[in-house]
PDB file of C-alpha atoms in Angstrom:
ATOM      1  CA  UNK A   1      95.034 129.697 117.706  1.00 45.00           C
ATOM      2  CA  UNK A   2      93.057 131.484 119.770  1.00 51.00           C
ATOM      3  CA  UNK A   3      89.529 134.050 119.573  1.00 52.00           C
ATOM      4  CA  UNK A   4      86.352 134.855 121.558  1.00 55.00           C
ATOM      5  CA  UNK A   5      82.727 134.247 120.838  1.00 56.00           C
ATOM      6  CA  UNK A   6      79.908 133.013 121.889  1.00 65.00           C
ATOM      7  CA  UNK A   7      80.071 130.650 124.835  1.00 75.00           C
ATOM      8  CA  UNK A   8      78.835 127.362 124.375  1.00 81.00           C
ATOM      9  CA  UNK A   9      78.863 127.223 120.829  1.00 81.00           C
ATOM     10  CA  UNK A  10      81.555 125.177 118.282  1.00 82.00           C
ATOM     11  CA  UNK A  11      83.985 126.371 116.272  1.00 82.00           C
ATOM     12  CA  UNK A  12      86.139 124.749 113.891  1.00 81.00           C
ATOM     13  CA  UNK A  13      89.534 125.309 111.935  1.00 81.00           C
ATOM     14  CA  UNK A  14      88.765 124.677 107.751  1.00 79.00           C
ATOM     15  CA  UNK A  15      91.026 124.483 104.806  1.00 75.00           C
ATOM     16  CA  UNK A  16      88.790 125.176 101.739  1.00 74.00           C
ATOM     17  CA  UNK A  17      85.785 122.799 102.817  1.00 76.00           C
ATOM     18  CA  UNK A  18      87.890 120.232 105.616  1.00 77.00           C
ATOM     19  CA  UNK A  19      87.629 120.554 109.368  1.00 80.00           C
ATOM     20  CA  UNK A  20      91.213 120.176 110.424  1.00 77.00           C
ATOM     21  CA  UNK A  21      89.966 120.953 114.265  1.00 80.00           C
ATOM     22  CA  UNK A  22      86.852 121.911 116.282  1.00 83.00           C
ATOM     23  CA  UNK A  23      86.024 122.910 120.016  1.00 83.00           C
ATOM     24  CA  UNK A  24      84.130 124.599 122.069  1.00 84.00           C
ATOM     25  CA  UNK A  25      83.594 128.162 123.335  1.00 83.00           C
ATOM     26  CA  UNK A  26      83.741 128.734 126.877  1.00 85.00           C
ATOM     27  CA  UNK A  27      82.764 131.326 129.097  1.00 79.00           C
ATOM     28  CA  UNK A  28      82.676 134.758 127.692  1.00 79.00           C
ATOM     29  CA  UNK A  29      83.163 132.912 123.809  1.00 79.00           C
ATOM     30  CA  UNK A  30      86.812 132.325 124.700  1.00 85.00           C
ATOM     31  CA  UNK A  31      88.072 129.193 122.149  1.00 82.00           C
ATOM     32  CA  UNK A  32      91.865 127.805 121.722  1.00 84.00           C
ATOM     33  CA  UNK A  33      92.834 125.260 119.021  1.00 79.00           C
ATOM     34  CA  UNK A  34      95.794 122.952 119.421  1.00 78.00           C
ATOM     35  CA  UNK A  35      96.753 122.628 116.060  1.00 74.00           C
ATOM     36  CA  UNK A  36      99.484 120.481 114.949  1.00 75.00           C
ATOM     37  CA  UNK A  37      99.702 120.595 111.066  1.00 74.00           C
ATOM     38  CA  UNK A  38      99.277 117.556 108.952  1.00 71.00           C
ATOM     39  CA  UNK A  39     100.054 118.709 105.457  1.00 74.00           C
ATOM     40  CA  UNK A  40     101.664 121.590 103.922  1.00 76.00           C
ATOM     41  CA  UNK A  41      98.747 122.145 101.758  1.00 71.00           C
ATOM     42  CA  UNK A  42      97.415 123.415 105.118  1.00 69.00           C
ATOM     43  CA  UNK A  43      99.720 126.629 105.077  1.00 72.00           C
ATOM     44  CA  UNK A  44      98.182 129.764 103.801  1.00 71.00           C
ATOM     45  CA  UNK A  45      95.101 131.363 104.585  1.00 70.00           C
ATOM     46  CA  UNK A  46      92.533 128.930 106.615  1.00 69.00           C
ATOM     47  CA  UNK A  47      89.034 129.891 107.966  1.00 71.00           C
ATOM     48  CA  UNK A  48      87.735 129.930 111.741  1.00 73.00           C
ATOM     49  CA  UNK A  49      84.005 128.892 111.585  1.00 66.00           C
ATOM     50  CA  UNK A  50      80.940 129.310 113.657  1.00 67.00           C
ATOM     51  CA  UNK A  51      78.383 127.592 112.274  1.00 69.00           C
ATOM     52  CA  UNK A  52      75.256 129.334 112.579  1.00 59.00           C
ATOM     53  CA  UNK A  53      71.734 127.507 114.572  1.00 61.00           C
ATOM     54  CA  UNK A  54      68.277 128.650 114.938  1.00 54.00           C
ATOM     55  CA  UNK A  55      69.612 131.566 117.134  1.00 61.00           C
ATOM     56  CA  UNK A  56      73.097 132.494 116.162  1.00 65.00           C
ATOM     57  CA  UNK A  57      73.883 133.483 112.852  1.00 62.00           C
ATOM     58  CA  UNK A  58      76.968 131.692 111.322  1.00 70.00           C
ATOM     59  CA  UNK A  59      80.362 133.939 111.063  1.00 76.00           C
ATOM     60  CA  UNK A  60      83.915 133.443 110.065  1.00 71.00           C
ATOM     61  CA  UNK A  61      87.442 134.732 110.493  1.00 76.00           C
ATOM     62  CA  UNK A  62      90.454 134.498 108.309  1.00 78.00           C
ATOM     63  CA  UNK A  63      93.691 133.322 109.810  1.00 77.00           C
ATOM     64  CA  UNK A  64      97.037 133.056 108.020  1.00 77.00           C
ATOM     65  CA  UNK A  65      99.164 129.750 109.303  1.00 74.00           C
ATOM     66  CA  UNK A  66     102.568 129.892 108.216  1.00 79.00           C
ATOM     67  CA  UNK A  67     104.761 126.970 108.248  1.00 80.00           C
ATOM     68  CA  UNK A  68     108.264 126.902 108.441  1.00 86.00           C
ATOM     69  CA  UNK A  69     111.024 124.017 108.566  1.00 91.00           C
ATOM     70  CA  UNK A  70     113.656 123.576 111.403  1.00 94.00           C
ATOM     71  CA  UNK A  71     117.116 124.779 110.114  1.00 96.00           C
ATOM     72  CA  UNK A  72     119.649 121.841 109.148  1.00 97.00           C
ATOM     73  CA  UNK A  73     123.615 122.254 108.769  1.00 98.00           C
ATOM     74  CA  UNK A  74     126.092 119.682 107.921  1.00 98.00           C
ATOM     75  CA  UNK A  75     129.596 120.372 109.997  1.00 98.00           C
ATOM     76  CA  UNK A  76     132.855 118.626 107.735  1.00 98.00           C
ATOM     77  CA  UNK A  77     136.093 117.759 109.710  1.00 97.00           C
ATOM     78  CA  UNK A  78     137.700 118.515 106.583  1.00 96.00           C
ATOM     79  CA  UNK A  79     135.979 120.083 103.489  1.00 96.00           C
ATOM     80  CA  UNK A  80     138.675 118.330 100.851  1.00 97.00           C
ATOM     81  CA  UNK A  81     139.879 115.456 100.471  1.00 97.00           C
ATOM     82  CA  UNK A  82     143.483 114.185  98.289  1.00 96.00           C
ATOM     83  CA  UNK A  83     143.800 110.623  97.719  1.00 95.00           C
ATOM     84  CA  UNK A  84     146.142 108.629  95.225  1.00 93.00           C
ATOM     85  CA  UNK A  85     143.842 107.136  92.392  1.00 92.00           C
ATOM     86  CA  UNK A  86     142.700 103.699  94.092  1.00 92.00           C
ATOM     87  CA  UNK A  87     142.958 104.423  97.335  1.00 94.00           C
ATOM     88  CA  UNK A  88     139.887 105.232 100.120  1.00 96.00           C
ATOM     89  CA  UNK A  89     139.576 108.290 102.181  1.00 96.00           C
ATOM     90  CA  UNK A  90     137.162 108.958 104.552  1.00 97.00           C
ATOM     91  CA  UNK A  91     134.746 111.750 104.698  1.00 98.00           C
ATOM     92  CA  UNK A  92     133.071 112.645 108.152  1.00 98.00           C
ATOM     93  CA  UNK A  93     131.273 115.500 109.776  1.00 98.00           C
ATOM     94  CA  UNK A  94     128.428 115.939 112.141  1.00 98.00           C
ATOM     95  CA  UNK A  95     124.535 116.688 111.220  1.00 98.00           C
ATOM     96  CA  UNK A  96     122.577 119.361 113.008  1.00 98.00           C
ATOM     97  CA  UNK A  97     118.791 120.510 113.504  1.00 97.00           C
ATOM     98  CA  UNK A  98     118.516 123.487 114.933  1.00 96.00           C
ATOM     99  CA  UNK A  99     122.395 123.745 115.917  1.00 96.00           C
ATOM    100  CA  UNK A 100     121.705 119.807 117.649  1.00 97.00           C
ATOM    101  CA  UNK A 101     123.194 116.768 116.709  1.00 97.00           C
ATOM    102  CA  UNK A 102     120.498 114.633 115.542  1.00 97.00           C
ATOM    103  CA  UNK A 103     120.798 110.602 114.476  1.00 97.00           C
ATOM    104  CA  UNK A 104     118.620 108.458 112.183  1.00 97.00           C
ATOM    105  CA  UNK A 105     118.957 111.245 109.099  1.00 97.00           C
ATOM    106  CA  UNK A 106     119.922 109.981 105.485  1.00 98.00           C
ATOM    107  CA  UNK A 107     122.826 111.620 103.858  1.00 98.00           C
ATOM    108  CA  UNK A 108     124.000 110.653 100.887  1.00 98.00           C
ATOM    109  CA  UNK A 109     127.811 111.343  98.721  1.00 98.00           C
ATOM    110  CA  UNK A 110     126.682 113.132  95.049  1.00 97.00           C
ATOM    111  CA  UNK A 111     129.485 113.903  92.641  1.00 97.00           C
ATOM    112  CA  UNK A 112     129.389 116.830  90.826  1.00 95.00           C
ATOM    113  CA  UNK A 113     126.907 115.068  88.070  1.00 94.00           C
ATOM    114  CA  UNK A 114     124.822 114.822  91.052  1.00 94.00           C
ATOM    115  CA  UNK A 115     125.263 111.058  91.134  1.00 95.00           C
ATOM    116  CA  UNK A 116     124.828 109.385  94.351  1.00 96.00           C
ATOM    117  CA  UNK A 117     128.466 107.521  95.047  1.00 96.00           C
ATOM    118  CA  UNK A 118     126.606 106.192  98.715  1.00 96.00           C
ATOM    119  CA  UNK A 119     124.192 107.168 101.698  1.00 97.00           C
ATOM    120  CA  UNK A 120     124.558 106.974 104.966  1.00 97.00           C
ATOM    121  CA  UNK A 121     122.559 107.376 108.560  1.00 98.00           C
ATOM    122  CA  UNK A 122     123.972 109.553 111.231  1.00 98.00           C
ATOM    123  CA  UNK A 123     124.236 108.128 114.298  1.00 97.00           C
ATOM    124  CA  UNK A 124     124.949 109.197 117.982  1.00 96.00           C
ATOM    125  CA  UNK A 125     125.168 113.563 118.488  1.00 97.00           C
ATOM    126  CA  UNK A 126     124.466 113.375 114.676  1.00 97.00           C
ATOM    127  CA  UNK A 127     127.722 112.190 113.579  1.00 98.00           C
ATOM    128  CA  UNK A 128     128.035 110.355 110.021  1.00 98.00           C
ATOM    129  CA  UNK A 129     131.174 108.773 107.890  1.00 98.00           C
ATOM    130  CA  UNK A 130     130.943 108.022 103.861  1.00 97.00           C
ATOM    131  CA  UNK A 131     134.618 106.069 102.820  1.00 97.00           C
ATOM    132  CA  UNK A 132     135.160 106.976  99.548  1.00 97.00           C
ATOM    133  CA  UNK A 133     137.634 104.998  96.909  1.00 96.00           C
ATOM    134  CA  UNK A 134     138.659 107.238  94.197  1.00 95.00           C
ATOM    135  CA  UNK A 135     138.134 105.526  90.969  1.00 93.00           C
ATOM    136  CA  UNK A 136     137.225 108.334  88.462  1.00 95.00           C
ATOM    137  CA  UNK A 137     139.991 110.986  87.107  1.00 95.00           C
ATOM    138  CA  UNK A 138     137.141 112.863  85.615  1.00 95.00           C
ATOM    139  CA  UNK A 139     135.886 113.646  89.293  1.00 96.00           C
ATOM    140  CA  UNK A 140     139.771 115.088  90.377  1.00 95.00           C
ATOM    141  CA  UNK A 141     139.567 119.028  90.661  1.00 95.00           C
ATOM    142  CA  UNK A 142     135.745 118.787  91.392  1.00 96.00           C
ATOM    143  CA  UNK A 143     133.473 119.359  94.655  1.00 97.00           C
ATOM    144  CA  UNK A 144     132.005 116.171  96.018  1.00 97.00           C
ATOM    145  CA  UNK A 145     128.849 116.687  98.056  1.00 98.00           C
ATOM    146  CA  UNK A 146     127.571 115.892 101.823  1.00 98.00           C
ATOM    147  CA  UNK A 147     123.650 116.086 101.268  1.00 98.00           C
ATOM    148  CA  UNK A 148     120.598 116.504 103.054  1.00 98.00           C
ATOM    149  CA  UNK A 149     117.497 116.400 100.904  1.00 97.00           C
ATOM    150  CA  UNK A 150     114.345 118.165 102.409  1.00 94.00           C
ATOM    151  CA  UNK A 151     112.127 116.781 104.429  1.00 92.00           C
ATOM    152  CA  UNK A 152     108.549 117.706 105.772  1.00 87.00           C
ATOM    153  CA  UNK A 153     109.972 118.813 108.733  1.00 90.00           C
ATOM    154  CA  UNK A 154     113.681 120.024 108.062  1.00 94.00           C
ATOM    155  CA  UNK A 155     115.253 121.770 105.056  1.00 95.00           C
ATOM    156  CA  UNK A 156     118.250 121.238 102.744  1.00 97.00           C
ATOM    157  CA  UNK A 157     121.425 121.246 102.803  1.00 97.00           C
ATOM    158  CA  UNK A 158     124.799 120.361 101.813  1.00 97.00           C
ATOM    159  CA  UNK A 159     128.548 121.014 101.937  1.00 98.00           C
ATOM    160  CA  UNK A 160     131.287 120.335  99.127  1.00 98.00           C
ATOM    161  CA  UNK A 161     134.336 118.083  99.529  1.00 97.00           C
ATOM    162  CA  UNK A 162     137.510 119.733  97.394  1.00 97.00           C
ATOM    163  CA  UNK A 163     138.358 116.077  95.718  1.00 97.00           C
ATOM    164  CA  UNK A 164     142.249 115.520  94.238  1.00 96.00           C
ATOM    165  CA  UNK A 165     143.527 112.513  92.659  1.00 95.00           C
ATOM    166  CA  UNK A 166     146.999 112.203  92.403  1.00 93.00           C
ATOM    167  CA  UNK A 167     149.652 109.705  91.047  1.00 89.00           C
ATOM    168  CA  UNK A 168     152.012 108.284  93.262  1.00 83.00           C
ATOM    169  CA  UNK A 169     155.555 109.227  91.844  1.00 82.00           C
ATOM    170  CA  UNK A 170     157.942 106.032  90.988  1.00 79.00           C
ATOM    171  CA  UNK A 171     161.585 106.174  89.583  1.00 80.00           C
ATOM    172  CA  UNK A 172     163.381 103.723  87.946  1.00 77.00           C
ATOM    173  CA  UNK A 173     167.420 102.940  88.074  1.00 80.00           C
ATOM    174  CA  UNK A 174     169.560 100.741  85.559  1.00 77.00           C
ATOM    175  CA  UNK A 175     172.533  99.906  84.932  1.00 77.00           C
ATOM    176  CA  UNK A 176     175.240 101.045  82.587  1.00 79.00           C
ATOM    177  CA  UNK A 177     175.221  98.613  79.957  1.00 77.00           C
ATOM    178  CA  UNK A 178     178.696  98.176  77.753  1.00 79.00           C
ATOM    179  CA  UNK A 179     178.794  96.473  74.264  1.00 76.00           C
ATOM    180  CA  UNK A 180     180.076  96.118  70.896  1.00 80.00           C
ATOM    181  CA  UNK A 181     177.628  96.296  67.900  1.00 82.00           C
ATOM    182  CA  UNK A 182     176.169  92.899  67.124  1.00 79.00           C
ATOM    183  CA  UNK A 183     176.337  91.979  70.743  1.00 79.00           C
ATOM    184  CA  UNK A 184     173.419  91.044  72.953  1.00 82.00           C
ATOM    185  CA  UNK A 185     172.894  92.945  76.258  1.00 77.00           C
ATOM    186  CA  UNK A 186     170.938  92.834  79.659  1.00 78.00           C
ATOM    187  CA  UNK A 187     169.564  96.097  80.507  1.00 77.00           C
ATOM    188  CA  UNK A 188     169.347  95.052  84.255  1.00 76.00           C
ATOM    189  CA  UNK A 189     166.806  97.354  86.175  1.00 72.00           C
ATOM    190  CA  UNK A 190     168.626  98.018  89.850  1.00 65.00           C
ATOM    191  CA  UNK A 191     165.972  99.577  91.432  1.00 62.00           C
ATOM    192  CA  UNK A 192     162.428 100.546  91.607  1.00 63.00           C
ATOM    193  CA  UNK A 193     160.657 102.323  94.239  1.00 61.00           C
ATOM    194  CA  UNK A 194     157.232 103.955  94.568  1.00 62.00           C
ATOM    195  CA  UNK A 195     155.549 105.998  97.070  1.00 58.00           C
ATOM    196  CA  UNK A 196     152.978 104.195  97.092  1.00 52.00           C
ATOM    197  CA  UNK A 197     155.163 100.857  98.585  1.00 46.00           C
ATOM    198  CA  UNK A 198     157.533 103.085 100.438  1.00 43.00           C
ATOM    199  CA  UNK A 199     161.018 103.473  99.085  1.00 40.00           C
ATOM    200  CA  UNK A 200     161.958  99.424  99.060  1.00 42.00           C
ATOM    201  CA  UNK A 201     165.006  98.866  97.044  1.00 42.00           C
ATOM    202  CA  UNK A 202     164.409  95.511  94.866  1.00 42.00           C
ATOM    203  CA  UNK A 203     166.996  93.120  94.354  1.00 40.00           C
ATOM    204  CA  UNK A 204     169.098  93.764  91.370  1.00 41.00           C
ATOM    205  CA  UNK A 205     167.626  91.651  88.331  1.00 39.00           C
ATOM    206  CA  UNK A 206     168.364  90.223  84.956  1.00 40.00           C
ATOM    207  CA  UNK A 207     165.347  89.546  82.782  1.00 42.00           C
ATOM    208  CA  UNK A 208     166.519  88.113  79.513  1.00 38.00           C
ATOM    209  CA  UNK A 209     162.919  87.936  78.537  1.00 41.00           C
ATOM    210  CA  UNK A 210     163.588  92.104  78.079  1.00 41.00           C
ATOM    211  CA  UNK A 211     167.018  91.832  76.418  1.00 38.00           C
ATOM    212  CA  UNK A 212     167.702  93.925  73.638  1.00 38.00           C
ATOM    213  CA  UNK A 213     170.283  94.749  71.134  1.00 35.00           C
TER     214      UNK A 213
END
């Protein structure tokens, strides 16, 4: 912030009745403040003063200080995510200021109820992980969330995560079973595979404990 006036003489920066910085004018009234704001409350319209002395009456200037926060962006490596119900995925991505990867920031996971599943830190060129195990159907065909809460010095943000929960698909194979009425019969499962196990033919089996008539 800069101005002329008298030399010799201080000026200071207010906000309502607070000196947020003073110095002195130099030859020809020339002043410059260094200001480095301390509180948004000190946005807005603030005052240059020159205190008036036996000599110099005491005059003012308005000056408008705007503040603005550096830009922030969250970059997925994939914006959905399909697990089977009980599994873990992993979501990752990169976090930027001002288009740079930047470590030490909080994210956090929020589910479309806004509730925080976990948090993280980035690290190294701003790069962050959450694992998430999917253990609510409810949250299947919703948008979880990467986000960034505001800061003093950067803004908001946040990307969604396209979340599907699927079932892994099974089948089930028994035998034939011949009998006359009144008899008791086996029904002897021959196989069962699942996705889940890869297909693994089991052993054929007898379980009298599930006989029936």
């Amino acid at each position: 912030i800069a101005g002329t006036g008298a030399s010799g003489q201080t000026v200071y920066l207010r906000s309502g009745n607070t000196n947020i910085a003073s110095t002195t004018t130099t030859t020809g009234g020339s002043f410059t403040f260094n200001y480095v704001p301390q509180t948004w409350s000190e946005s807005g319209n603030q005052v240059v003063t020159l205190d008036g002395t036996t000599t110099i009456a005491s005059s003012y200037a308005e000056v408008n200080i705007t503040f603005k926060r550096h830009e922030s962006s969250i970059v997925l490596s994939s914006n959905s995510l399909t697990l089977y119900y009980g599994s873990t995925g992993t979501i990752s991505g990169t976090f930027k200021v001002d288009n740079t990867g930047t470590s030490g920031e909080t994210l956090k996971l929020v589910d479309v109820n806004n509730n925080a599943l976990a948090t993280t830190t980035t690290g190294t060129g701003g790069s962050f992980s959450f694992n998430y195990t999917a253990n609510d159907w409810s949250l299947s065909g919703t948008n979880l969330k990467v986000q960034y809460d505001q800061t003093d010095y950067n803004g908001g943000t946040y990307e969604n995560v396209a979340l599907t929960l699927q079932r892994h698909t099974t089948t089930l194979s028994v035998a034939d079973v011949t009998g006359t009425v009144g008899d008791t019969v086996d029904i002897v499962v021959t196989q069962f595979t699942s996705k889940k196990q890869g297909f693994v033919p089991s052993a054929e089996k007898k379980n009298p404990t599930n006989s029936k008539k």
